[in-house]
């Protein structure tokens, strides 16, 4: 393909602004799929993606589009929209020259719209604003145009679209060709291709999604991954239409995939550069960094005999998810399990749900925590990804916690409420600006650990659902943090340990033991519950001993029934975890998530 | 402790008919049937008895008519049934405990005399509470006065072995009312008392009323107080606590129930009745109509059975045996299973001992005081999770 006739672009949008529907229409209009083959959200193949209306894996689909007598090759790269996948998104955008920024005609600019726009501008993309859902009764395209002006885009040039009704689709395609520049890159140079995603195929091994920046790739080439140094022979090259379709070559500027009998996605790092083993490039493409887990959680099977199945399931998920990390962990309370690292909360949520749904596992998940950077008195620096492993206070010089830059867009009347929430969560105020007469944009520096629990829910409830929220990682900051332990019957239960700010420790400890007193059933013996910092107990409650547990009459000698009742009770007990001699129901381990500071 | 010989056995006969259904009841009972239905049912019972081909070899020591409300059936039917039992086994009923459950509202002296004459020698009356408002709330069809008159009539009719059932933990019941009930039944000077905690069974009207918040059962601590008070008052009045929920005057323990706790055989007659013999448990068809049809069409009335393996029998032997105040005999266990209880369950028994729940007294293993309160906890150690 002539480089001048290639256009690589992506669609970026706030959630539910209609990104997937627009993609569906583009695929349909270009005849890439027949009407019969179309399904809503055709690019999101995972059940979970369709159900939640989110994109987890990137996709690249090739569309042939005839415009003014020439056939153009349009590569639409669909990216995950969530902050957890910011790095993945940045690599996908790096593979493009332009982006369609979709904004809902009724909702207007939202927090994620902004975050995506900034990301696109960072990558020097040509941004074409698209105002979608103009068919809605409460659509207000003119107001959205003004909002676009306010964020530095030419709102008058926005395309008015109803993806649902198929309005403005032709114009969108035409503008992709006319406004987005063709890819640059040296046809004659040595191969350099950017990996922007990969997925595991049980027949072909890993499919590596690439954008060829310089040179070209052919079947039979011996390739080299520049970051890992691994080398493979290319067995197949293809493009997605959106079904995988074999081609013989991918040349400069083109987007597609290759297979090379690669067994795991761990060998293919997003952001890495592919070159030829025989004639390697001098310099890799810029911007590579290994995936880094931001959020950690312990995953334990409810039934300890499921440990093996959990390991297998995690291994299978990792085949397709290079950013999922896990290692075996033992908890005195929960037995054998894994400490798993995730890119963020959505990632954790998705993995957890897939384990339960696709692998039919019943899990106890410990409260997620962030990674703390700890400097010890002896000068040593350690990373702590499990609160239970935080060293004693006396050995610690300083603890640093990860921070995020949060942008919150809210109707003006809720500014006070949002500021109050941010302050409760130890937010550091950055600035406040107005998007238009009704809406304001607030920026806060917030500890990641403080937005992990119910921040988003709180934000929504305090702004009657109107506020939107997005954030970017923003390094570490020191904080006065302590480890809060929960002791049951005098023993520290590791799965309950958490790192909290000193000022909040008392309240958190008190409300947690109160909650646990409700959740832990009365036992044979009285059970003291304590919250402690270091060796100091800050709150105490008691679960009284059970006084009586007796079965009544055996009517008509029906012993079987009585035995079944006992068996059922015993089964119920089995689902509890024993700590020492105390039986703790599963819900108790999740309670920690629902306890607020107030 | 008195032990029944391994060869003693009993017969349980289920009479499922009731005038109305108590709100807590989920047993196999039916209402709205009449004399014709009773006649057909008794006919079916007799057919089922006829078709039992093998009998345990030892002595029948108990025949128990449970319900339902057996006292709805005319005394004549009892004569027929007991007559058939005597004929087939070629025994007299001399020395056999023949119990009949009765609703206090259904009996008078004349009728009771006829039951007595038919061979019934032990009467079990469901008194349940000593306040009419409680009886009404749980849809009992009798009053406190009926209960008093019933006991009096039974004495006059010649019954010298009378049991009364009482329930604690009734909705809205107070500790004071429970004490009043205890005083009330103790004043009747009967021979045997059963104190049961109300069980809330799924699907009963009572469960619905509780769920909708219309009624409330006493807090756990209050029903624990009730249990304690009951035991204390009965012992003070000279009753012997011989089983988890049963108390008797000297020599008046129920032989029938004890067959259950010692894993002795009992045959079963009637819809939904359960039998046990030779490691086999079986049960009859539950529906009255289906039961009758089956027998009239030449069937044996049986709906299902389970076989207990040796380990399961040992387990049941222990947790059923522990229901008795004196526990179970290690020697008897050894005779039956050729292994000592400690030989099979040493770890569990050891743990329960350390927790202060079971004790050993010479040949017997029994629940401690705390073990009695936490009996279910102990029993669960001897079942496998379902």
PDB file of C-alpha atoms in Angstrom, chain A residues 449-540:
ATOM      1  CA  UNK A 449      -4.867   4.615  48.671  1.00  0.00           C
ATOM      2  CA  UNK A 450      -7.614   7.091  49.564  1.00  0.00           C
ATOM      3  CA  UNK A 451      -9.551   6.761  46.338  1.00  0.00           C
ATOM      4  CA  UNK A 452      -9.507   2.980  46.342  1.00  0.00           C
ATOM      5  CA  UNK A 453     -12.522   2.289  48.458  1.00  0.00           C
ATOM      6  CA  UNK A 454     -15.636   4.243  47.805  1.00  0.00           C
ATOM      7  CA  UNK A 455     -14.350   7.544  46.498  1.00  0.00           C
ATOM      8  CA  UNK A 456     -16.149   7.306  43.193  1.00  0.00           C
ATOM      9  CA  UNK A 457     -19.413   6.232  44.833  1.00  0.00           C
ATOM     10  CA  UNK A 458     -19.129   9.073  47.321  1.00  0.00           C
ATOM     11  CA  UNK A 459     -18.398  11.539  44.570  1.00  0.00           C
ATOM     12  CA  UNK A 460     -21.429  10.387  42.657  1.00  0.00           C
ATOM     13  CA  UNK A 461     -23.733  10.458  45.664  1.00  0.00           C
ATOM     14  CA  UNK A 462     -22.582  13.875  46.833  1.00  0.00           C
ATOM     15  CA  UNK A 463     -23.095  15.396  43.389  1.00  0.00           C
ATOM     16  CA  UNK A 464     -26.307  13.526  42.590  1.00  0.00           C
ATOM     17  CA  UNK A 465     -24.457  11.549  39.979  1.00  0.00           C
ATOM     18  CA  UNK A 466     -23.305  14.577  37.971  1.00  0.00           C
ATOM     19  CA  UNK A 467     -19.593  14.680  38.692  1.00  0.00           C
ATOM     20  CA  UNK A 468     -17.074  12.848  36.531  1.00  0.00           C
ATOM     21  CA  UNK A 469     -13.647  11.882  37.607  1.00  0.00           C
ATOM     22  CA  UNK A 470     -10.341  10.844  36.131  1.00  0.00           C
ATOM     23  CA  UNK A 471      -6.789  10.655  37.351  1.00  0.00           C
ATOM     24  CA  UNK A 472      -3.187  10.140  36.370  1.00  0.00           C
ATOM     25  CA  UNK A 473      -0.328   8.686  38.373  1.00  0.00           C
ATOM     26  CA  UNK A 474       1.735  11.349  39.996  1.00  0.00           C
ATOM     27  CA  UNK A 475       4.664   9.823  41.831  1.00  0.00           C
ATOM     28  CA  UNK A 476       5.120   9.205  45.549  1.00  0.00           C
ATOM     29  CA  UNK A 477       4.860  11.452  48.575  1.00  0.00           C
ATOM     30  CA  UNK A 478       5.818  10.896  52.203  1.00  0.00           C
ATOM     31  CA  UNK A 479       2.945  10.594  54.658  1.00  0.00           C
ATOM     32  CA  UNK A 480       2.421   9.847  58.322  1.00  0.00           C
ATOM     33  CA  UNK A 481       1.178   6.304  57.881  1.00  0.00           C
ATOM     34  CA  UNK A 482       0.814   3.530  60.410  1.00  0.00           C
ATOM     35  CA  UNK A 483      -0.060  -0.121  60.298  1.00  0.00           C
ATOM     36  CA  UNK A 484      -3.391  -0.916  61.889  1.00  0.00           C
ATOM     37  CA  UNK A 485      -3.729  -4.500  63.071  1.00  0.00           C
ATOM     38  CA  UNK A 486      -6.819  -6.398  64.097  1.00  0.00           C
ATOM     39  CA  UNK A 487      -6.445  -9.010  66.801  1.00  0.00           C
ATOM     40  CA  UNK A 488      -9.018 -11.727  67.197  1.00  0.00           C
ATOM     41  CA  UNK A 489      -8.763 -13.715  70.375  1.00  0.00           C
ATOM     42  CA  UNK A 490      -5.390 -12.077  70.972  1.00  0.00           C
ATOM     43  CA  UNK A 491      -3.927 -13.070  67.610  1.00  0.00           C
ATOM     44  CA  UNK A 492      -3.136 -10.647  64.808  1.00  0.00           C
ATOM     45  CA  UNK A 493      -5.164 -11.629  61.744  1.00  0.00           C
ATOM     46  CA  UNK A 494      -2.846 -10.779  58.888  1.00  0.00           C
ATOM     47  CA  UNK A 495      -5.609 -10.478  56.313  1.00  0.00           C
ATOM     48  CA  UNK A 496      -7.104  -7.557  58.256  1.00  0.00           C
ATOM     49  CA  UNK A 497      -3.934  -5.495  58.593  1.00  0.00           C
ATOM     50  CA  UNK A 498      -3.985  -2.192  56.764  1.00  0.00           C
ATOM     51  CA  UNK A 499      -1.937   0.932  56.320  1.00  0.00           C
ATOM     52  CA  UNK A 500      -3.784   4.102  57.300  1.00  0.00           C
ATOM     53  CA  UNK A 501      -2.979   7.680  58.034  1.00  0.00           C
ATOM     54  CA  UNK A 502      -2.265   8.194  61.717  1.00  0.00           C
ATOM     55  CA  UNK A 503      -5.105  10.719  62.061  1.00  0.00           C
ATOM     56  CA  UNK A 504      -7.628   8.219  60.786  1.00  0.00           C
ATOM     57  CA  UNK A 505      -6.349   5.130  62.528  1.00  0.00           C
ATOM     58  CA  UNK A 506      -8.476   5.471  65.643  1.00  0.00           C
ATOM     59  CA  UNK A 507     -11.778   5.859  63.805  1.00  0.00           C
ATOM     60  CA  UNK A 508     -10.962   3.154  61.312  1.00  0.00           C
ATOM     61  CA  UNK A 509      -9.955   0.754  64.066  1.00  0.00           C
ATOM     62  CA  UNK A 510     -13.038   1.486  66.139  1.00  0.00           C
ATOM     63  CA  UNK A 511     -15.507   1.106  63.299  1.00  0.00           C
ATOM     64  CA  UNK A 512     -13.798  -2.037  62.074  1.00  0.00           C
ATOM     65  CA  UNK A 513     -13.999  -3.892  65.386  1.00  0.00           C
ATOM     66  CA  UNK A 514     -17.610  -2.770  65.740  1.00  0.00           C
ATOM     67  CA  UNK A 515     -18.387  -4.119  62.311  1.00  0.00           C
ATOM     68  CA  UNK A 516     -16.586  -7.375  63.061  1.00  0.00           C
ATOM     69  CA  UNK A 517     -18.528  -7.803  66.267  1.00  0.00           C
ATOM     70  CA  UNK A 518     -21.696  -7.833  64.185  1.00  0.00           C
ATOM     71  CA  UNK A 519     -20.284 -10.202  61.591  1.00  0.00           C
ATOM     72  CA  UNK A 520     -18.525 -12.793  63.707  1.00  0.00           C
ATOM     73  CA  UNK A 521     -21.089 -15.195  65.124  1.00  0.00           C
ATOM     74  CA  UNK A 522     -21.033 -16.102  68.794  1.00  0.00           C
ATOM     75  CA  UNK A 523     -18.694 -18.998  69.451  1.00  0.00           C
ATOM     76  CA  UNK A 524     -18.032 -21.589  72.085  1.00  0.00           C
ATOM     77  CA  UNK A 525     -15.860 -19.065  73.937  1.00  0.00           C
ATOM     78  CA  UNK A 526     -15.911 -15.333  74.414  1.00  0.00           C
ATOM     79  CA  UNK A 527     -13.860 -13.724  71.650  1.00  0.00           C
ATOM     80  CA  UNK A 528     -12.119 -10.384  72.204  1.00  0.00           C
ATOM     81  CA  UNK A 529     -11.672  -8.185  69.133  1.00  0.00           C
ATOM     82  CA  UNK A 530      -8.996  -5.508  69.238  1.00  0.00           C
ATOM     83  CA  UNK A 531      -7.589  -2.879  66.934  1.00  0.00           C
ATOM     84  CA  UNK A 532      -3.978  -2.009  67.581  1.00  0.00           C
ATOM     85  CA  UNK A 533      -1.201   0.205  66.296  1.00  0.00           C
ATOM     86  CA  UNK A 534       2.146  -1.313  67.068  1.00  0.00           C
ATOM     87  CA  UNK A 535       1.543  -2.911  70.452  1.00  0.00           C
ATOM     88  CA  UNK A 536      -1.023  -0.335  71.543  1.00  0.00           C
ATOM     89  CA  UNK A 537      -4.670  -1.356  71.567  1.00  0.00           C
ATOM     90  CA  UNK A 538      -6.871   1.517  70.416  1.00  0.00           C
ATOM     91  CA  UNK A 539     -10.276  -0.164  70.321  1.00  0.00           C
ATOM     92  CA  UNK A 540     -11.847  -3.274  71.781  1.00  0.00           C
TER      93      UNK A 540
END
